[in-house]
Coordinates of N, CA and C in Angstrom, one line a residue:
X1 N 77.0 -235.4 56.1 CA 77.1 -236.7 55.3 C 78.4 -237.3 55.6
X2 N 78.0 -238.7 55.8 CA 79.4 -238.9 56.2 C 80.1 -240.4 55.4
X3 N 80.9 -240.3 54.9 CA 81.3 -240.9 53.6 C 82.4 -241.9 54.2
X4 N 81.6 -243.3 52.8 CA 82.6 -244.2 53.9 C 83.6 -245.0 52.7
X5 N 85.2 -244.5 52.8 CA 86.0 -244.7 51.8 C 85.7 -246.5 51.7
X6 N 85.8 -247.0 50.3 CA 86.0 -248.3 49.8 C 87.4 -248.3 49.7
X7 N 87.8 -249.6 50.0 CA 89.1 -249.9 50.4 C 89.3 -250.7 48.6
X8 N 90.4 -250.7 48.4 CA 91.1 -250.8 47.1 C 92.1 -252.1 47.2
X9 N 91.9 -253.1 47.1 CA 93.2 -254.0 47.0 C 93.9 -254.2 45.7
X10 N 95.1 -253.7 45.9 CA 96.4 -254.0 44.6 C 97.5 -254.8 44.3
X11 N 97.2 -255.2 43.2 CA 98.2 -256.4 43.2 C 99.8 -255.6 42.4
X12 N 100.9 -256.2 42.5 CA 102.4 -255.6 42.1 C 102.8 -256.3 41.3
X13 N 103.2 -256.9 40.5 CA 103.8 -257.8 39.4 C 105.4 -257.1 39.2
X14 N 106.0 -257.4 39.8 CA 107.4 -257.1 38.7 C 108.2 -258.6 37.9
X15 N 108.3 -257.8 36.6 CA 108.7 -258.8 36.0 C 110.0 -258.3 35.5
X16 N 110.8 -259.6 34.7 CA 111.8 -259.2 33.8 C 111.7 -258.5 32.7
X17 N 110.3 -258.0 32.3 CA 110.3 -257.0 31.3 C 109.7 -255.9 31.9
X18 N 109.4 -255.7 33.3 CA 108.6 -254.4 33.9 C 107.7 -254.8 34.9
X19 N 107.0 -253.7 35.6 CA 106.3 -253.9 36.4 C 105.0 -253.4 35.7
X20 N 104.1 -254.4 36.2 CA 102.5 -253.7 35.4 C 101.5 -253.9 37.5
X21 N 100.2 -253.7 37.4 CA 99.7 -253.8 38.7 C 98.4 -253.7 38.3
X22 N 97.6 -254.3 39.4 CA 96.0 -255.1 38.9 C 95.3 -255.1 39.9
X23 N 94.2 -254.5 40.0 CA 92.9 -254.3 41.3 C 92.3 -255.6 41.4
X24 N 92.1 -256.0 42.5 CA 91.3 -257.6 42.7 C 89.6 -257.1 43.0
X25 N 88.7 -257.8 42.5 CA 87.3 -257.4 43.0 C 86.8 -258.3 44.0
X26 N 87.8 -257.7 45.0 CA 87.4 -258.6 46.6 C 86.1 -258.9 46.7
X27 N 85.2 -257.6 46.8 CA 83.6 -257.7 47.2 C 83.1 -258.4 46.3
X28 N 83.0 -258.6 44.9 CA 82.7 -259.7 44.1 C 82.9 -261.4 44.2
X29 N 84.5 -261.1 44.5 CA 84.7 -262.3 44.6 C 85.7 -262.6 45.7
X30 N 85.0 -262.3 46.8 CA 86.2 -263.0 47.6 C 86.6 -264.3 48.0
X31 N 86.3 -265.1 47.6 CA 87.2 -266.6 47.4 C 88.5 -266.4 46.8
X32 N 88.0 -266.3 45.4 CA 89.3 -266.5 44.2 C 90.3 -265.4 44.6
X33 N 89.7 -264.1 45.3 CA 91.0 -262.9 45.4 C 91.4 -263.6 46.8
X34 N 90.4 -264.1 48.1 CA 91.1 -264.5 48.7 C 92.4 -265.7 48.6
X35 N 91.7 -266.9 47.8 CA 92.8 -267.7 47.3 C 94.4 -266.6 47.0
X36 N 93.8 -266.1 46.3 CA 95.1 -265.6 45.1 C 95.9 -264.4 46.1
X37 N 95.5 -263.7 46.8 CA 96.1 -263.3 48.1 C 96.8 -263.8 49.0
X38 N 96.5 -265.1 49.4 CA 96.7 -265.8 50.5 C 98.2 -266.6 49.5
X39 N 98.2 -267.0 48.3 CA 99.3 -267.6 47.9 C 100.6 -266.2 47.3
X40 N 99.6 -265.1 47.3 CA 101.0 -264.1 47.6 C 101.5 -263.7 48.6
X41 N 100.7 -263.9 49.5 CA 101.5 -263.3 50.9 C 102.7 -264.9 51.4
X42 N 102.1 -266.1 50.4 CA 103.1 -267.4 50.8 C 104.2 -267.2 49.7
X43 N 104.2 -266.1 49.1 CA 105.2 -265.8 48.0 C 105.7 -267.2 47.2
X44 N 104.3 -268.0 46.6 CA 104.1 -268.9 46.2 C 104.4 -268.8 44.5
X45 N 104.2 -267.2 44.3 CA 104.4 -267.5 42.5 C 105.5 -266.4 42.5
X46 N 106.5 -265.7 42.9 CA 108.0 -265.3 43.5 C 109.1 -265.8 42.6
X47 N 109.5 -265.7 41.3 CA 110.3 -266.2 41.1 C 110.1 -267.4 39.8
X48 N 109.0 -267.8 39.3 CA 108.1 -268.6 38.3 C 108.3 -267.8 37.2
X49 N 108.2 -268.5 36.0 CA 108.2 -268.4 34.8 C 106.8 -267.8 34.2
X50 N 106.7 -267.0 33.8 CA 105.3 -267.2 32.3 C 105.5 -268.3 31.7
X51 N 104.3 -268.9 31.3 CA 104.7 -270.4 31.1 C 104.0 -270.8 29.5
X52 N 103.0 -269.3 29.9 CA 102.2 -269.3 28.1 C 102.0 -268.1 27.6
X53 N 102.1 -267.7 26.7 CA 101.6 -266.4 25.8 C 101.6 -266.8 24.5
X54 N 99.8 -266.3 24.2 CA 98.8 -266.4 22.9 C 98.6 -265.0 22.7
X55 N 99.1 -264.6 21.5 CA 98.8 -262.9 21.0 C 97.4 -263.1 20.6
X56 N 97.0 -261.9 20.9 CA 95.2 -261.6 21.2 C 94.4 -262.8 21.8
X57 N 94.9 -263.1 22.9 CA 94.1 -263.7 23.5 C 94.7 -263.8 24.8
X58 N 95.8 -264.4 25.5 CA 96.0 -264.5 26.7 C 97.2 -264.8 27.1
X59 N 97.3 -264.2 28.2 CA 99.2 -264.5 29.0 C 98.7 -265.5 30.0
X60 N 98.9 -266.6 30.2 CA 98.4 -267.5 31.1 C 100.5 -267.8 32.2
X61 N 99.7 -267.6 33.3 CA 101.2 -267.8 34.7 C 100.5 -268.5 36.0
X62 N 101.4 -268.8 36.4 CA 101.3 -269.2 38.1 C 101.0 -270.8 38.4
X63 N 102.1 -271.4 37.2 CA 101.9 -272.9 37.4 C 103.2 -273.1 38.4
X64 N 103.1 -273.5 39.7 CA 104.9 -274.0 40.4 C 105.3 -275.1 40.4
X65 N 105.2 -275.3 38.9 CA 106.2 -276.4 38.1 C 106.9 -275.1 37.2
X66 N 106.7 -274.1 37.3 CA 107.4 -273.5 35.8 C 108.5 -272.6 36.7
X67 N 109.6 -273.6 37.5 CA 110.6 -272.9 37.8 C 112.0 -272.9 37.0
X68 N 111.6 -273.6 35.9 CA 113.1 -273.9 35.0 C 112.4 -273.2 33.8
X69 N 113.6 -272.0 33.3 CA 113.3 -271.1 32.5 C 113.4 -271.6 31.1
X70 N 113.8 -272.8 30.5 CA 114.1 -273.4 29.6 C 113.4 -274.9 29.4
X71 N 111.9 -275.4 30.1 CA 110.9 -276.3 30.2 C 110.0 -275.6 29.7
X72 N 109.0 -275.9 28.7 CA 107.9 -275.7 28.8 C 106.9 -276.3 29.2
X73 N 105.8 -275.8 30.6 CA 105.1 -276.3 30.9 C 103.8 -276.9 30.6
X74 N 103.2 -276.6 29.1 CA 102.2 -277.0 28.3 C 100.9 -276.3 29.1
X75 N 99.6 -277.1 28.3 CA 98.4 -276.2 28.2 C 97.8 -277.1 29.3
X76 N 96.7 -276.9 29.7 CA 96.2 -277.4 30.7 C 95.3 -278.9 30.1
X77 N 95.5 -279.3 28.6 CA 95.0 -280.7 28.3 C 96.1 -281.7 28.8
X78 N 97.3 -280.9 29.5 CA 98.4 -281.7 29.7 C 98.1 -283.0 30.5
X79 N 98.7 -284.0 30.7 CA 98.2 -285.1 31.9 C 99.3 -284.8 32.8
X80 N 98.6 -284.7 33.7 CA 99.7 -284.3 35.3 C 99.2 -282.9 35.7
X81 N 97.9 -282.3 35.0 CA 97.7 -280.8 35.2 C 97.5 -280.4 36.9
X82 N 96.7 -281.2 37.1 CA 96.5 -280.9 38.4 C 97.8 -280.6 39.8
X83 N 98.8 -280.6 39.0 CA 100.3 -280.5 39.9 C 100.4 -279.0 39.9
X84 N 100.0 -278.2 38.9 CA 100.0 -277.1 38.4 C 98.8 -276.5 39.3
X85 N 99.1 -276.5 40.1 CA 98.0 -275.5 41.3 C 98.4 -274.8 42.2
X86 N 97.2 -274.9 43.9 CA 97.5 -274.3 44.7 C 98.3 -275.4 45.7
X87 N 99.0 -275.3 47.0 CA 99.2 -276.5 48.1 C 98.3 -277.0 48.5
X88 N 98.3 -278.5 48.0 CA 96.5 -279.2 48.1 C 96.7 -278.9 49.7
X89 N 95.2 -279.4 49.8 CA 94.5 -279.6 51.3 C 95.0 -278.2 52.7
X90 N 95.3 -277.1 52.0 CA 95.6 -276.1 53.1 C 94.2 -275.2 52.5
X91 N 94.6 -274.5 53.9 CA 93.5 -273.3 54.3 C 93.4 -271.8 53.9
X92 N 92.7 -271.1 53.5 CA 92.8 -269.5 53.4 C 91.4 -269.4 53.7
X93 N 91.7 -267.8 53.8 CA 90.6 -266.9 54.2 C 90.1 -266.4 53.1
X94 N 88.9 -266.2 52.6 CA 88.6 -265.4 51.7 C 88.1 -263.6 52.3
X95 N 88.0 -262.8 51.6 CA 88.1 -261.7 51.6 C 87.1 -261.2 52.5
X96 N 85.7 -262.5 52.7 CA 85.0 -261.7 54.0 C 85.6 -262.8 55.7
X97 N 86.8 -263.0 55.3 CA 87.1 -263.9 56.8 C 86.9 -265.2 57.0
X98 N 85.8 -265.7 55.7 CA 85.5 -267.1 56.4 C 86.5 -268.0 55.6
X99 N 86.6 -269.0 56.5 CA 87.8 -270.5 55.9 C 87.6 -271.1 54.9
X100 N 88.4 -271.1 53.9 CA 87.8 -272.3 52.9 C 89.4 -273.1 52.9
X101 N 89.0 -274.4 52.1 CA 90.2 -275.6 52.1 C 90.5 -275.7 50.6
X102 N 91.5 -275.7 50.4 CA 91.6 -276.3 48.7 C 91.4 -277.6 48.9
X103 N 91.4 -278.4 47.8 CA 91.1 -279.7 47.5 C 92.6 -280.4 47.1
X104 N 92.2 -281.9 47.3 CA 93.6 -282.8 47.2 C 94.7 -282.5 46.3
X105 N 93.9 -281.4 45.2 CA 94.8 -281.1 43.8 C 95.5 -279.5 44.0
X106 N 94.4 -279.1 45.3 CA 95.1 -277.8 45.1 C 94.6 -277.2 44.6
X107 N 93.1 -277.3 44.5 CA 91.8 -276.2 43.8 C 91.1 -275.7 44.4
X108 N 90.5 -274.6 44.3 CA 89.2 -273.8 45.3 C 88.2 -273.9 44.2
X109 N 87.0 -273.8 44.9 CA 85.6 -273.7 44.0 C 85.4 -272.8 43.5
X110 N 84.5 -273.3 42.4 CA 84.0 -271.6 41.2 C 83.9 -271.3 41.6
X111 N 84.2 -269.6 41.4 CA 83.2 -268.4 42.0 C 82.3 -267.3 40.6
X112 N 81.1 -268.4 40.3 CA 80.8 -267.4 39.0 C 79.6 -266.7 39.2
X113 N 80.0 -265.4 39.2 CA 79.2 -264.0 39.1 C 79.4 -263.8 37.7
X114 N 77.3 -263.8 37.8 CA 77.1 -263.2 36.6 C 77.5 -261.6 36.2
X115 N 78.1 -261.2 35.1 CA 78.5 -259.5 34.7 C 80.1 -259.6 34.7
X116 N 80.5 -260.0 35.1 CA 81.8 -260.1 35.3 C 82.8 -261.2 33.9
X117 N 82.9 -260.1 32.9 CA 83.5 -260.8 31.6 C 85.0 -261.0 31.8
X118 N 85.3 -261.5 30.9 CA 86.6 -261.8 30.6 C 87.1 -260.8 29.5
X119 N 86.7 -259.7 29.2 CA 87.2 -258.3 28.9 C 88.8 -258.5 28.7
X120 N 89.0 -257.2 28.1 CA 90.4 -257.5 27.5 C 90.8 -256.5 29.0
X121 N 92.3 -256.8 29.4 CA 93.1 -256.1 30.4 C 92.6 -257.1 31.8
X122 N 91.2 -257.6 32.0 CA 90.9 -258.6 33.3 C 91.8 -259.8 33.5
X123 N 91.7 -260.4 34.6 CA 92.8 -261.4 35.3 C 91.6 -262.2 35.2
X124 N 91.8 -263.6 35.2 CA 90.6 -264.9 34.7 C 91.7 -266.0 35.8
X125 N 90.5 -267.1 36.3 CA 91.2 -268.2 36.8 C 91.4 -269.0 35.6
X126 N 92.8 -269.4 35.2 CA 92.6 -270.8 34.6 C 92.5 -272.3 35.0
X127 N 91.9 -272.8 34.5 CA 91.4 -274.4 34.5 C 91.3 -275.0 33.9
X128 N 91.1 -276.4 34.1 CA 91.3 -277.8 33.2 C 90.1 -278.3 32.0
X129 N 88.8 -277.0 32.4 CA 87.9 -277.3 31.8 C 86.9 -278.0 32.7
X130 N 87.2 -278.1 33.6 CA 85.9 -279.4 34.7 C 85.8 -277.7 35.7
X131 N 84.9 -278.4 36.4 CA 83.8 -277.7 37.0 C 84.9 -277.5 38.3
X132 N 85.7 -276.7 39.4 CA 86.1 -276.6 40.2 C 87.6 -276.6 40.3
X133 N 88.1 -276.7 39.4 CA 89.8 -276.9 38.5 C 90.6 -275.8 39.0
X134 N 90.1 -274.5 39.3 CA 90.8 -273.3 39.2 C 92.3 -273.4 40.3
X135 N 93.2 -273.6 40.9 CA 94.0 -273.1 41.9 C 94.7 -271.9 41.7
X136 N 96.0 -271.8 41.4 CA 96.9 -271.3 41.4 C 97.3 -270.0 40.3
X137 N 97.2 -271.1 39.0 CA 96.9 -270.7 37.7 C 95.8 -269.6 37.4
X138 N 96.3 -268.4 36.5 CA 95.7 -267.4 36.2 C 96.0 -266.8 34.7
X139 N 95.0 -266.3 34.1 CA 95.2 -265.4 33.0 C 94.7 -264.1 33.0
X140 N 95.8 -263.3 31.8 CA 95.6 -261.5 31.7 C 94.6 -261.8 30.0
X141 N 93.5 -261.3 29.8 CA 92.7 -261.3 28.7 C 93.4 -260.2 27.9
X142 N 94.4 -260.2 26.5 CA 94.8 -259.6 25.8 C 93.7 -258.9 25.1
X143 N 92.1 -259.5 25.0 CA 91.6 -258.9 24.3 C 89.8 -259.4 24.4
X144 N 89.1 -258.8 24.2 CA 87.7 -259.4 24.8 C 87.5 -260.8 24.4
X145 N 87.0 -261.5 25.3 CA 87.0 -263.0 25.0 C 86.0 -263.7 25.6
X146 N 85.0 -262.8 25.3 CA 83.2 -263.6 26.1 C 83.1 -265.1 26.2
X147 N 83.6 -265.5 25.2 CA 83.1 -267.1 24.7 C 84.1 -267.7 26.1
X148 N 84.6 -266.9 27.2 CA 85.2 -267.8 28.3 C 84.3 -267.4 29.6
X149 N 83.3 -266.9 29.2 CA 82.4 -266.6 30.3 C 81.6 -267.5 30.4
X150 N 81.2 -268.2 31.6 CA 80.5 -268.9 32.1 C 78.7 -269.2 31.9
X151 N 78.6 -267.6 31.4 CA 77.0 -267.2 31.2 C 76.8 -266.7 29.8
X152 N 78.4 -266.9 28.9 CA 78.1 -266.3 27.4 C 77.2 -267.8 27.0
X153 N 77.5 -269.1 27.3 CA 76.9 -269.9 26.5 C 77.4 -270.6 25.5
X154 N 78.1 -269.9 24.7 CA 78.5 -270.3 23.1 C 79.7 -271.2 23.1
X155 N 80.4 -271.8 24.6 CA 81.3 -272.7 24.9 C 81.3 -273.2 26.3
X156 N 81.6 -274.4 26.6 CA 81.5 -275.0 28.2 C 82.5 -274.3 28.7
X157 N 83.1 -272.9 28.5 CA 84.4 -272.9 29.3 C 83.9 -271.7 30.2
X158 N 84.3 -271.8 31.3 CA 83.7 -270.9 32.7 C 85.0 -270.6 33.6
X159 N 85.4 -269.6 33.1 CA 87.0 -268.8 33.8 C 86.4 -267.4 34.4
X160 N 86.6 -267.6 35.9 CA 86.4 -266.3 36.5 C 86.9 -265.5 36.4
X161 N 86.6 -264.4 36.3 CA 87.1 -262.8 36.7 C 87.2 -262.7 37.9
X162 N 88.3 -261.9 38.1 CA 88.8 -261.4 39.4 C 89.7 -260.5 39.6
X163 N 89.6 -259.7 38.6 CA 90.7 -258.1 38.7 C 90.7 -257.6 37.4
X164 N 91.7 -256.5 37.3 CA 91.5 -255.7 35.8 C 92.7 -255.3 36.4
X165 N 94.0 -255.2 35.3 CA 95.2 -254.1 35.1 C 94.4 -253.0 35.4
X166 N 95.4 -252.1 36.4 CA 95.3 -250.5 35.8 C 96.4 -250.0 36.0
X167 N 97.3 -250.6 35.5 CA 98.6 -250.0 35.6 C 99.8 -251.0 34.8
X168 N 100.4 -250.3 33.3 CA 101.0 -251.2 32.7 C 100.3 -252.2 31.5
X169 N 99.0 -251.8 31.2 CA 99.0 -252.7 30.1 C 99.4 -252.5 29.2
X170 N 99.2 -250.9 28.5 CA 99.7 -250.9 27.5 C 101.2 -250.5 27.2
X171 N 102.0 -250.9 28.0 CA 103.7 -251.1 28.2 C 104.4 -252.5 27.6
X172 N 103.9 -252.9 29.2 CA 104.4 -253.9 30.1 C 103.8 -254.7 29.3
X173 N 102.0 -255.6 29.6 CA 102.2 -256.3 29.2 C 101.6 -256.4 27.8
X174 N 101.8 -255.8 26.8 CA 101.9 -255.4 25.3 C 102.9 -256.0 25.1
X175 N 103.7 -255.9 26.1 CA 105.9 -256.6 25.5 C 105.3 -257.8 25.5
X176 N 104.9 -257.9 26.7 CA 105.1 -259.6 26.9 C 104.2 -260.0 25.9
X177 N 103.0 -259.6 25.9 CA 102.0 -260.2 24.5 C 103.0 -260.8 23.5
X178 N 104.1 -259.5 23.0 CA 104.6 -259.6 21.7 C 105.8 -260.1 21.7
X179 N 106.4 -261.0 22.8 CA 107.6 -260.7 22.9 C 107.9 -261.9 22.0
X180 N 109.4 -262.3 21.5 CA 109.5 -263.6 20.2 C 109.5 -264.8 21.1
X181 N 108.9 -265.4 20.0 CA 107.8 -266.2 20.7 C 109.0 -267.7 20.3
X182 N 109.4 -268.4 21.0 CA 109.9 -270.2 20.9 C 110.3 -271.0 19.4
X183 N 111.2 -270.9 18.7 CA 110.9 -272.0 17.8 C 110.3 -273.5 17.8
X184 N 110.6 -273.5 18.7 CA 110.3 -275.2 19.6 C 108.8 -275.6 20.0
X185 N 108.3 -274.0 20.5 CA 107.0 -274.4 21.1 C 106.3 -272.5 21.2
X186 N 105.3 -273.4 20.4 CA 104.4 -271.7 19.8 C 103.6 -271.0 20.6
X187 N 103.7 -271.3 21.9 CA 103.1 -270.5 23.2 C 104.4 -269.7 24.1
X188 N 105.3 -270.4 23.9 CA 106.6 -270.0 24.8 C 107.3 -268.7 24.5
X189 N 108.0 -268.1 25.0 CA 108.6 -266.9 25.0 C 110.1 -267.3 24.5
X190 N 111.0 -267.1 23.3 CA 112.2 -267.5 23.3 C 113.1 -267.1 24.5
X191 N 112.8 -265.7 24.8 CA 113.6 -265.8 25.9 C 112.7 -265.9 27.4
X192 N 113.3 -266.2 28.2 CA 112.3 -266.4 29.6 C 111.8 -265.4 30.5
X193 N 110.4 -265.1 30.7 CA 110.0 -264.5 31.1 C 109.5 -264.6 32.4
X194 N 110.4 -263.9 33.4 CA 110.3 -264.7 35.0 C 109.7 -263.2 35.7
X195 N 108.3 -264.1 36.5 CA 107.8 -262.8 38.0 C 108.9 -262.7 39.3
X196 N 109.7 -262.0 39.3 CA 110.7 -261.8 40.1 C 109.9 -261.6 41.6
X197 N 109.1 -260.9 41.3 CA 108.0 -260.9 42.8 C 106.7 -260.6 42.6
X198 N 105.6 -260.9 43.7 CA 104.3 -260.2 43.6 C 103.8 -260.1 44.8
X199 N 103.3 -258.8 44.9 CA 103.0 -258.2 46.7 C 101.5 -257.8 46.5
X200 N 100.9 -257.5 47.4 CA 99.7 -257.1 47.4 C 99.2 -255.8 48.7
X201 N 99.2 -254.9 48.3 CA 98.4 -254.0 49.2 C 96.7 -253.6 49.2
X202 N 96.3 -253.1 50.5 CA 95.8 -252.8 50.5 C 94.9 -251.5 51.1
X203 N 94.8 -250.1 50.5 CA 94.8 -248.5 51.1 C 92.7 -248.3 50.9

């Protein structure tokens, strides 16, 4: 019998409060891991802020406007959201090789598979709420949160899945869930919470 290893892609996060790390589900979704691959190996979110944290519910990052540690970047009802993406009109590969293009804003298309929840410890695209929104921007689900699944029904909001922590959630990003949170603005971190880097392997 002859056995044929599945390949594992891992993502690295180190941050100013620790390093945590997160499996992408290439074979499920290779667009979005491709997207989100292709803008780490451009060491595109290197150096960025967390820009939101909601206790029991979500650490939202990877807007590249959130390079000044002392701005807050707001929620995606913002006007100007679309700046908050990927580099419009460039190319990546997704995870089975074929080309896709972001759009003028810097967005890739849904990729919605059904089974695939928004579970607490999973990585989710964030978006503007419209159909195709997703770039750059991502969220960690602090805690099960169906009502953002695409196929729960009970809300128009449809955020993909595309990885799960397995390494560091309940440390790393437990801190950051809890860390004191902005007098000024009730999503913000008082002190700033910057991804110093993010690499990706793959064994």
């Amino acid at each position: 019998i002859r056995l044929v290893k599945t390949m594992v892609t891992t993502v690295t996060f180190e941050t100013s409060e620790g390093t945590f790390k997160a499996e992408l589900f290439t074979d499920k979704m290779p667009i979005t891991c491709g997207n989100f691959i292709d803008l780490i190996n451009q060491k595109y979110y290197d150096g960025l802020y967390i820009h939101r944290i909601v206790p029991d519910y979500c650490i939202q990052f990877g807007c590249p406007n959130a390079k000044n540690p002392h701005v807050y970047y707001g929620t995606l009802e913002e006007e100007g959201c679309g700046e908050g993406a990927g580099p419009p009109e460039t190319a990546f590969k997704s995870c089975t090789g074929k080309e896709h293009t972001r759009d003028e804003f810097g967005n890739i298309e849904d990729e919605l598979i059904k089974g695939l929840s928004n579970k607490e410890g999973t990585l989710s695209m964030a978006n503007s709420g419209e159909p195709d929104t997703g770039g750059s921007q991502f969220f960690i689900n602090v805690k099960d949160n169906p009502h953002l699944d695409w196929f729960d029904g009970s809300s128009e909001s449809a955020h993909p899945v595309f990885g799960k922590i397995i390494e560091g959630y309940d440390t790393i990003i437990k801190k950051i869930e809890h860390a004191e949170i902005s007098e000024t603005n009730s999503e913000q971190p008082a002190t700033p919470i910057q991804m110093k880097s993010v690499t990706v392997t793959t064994s």
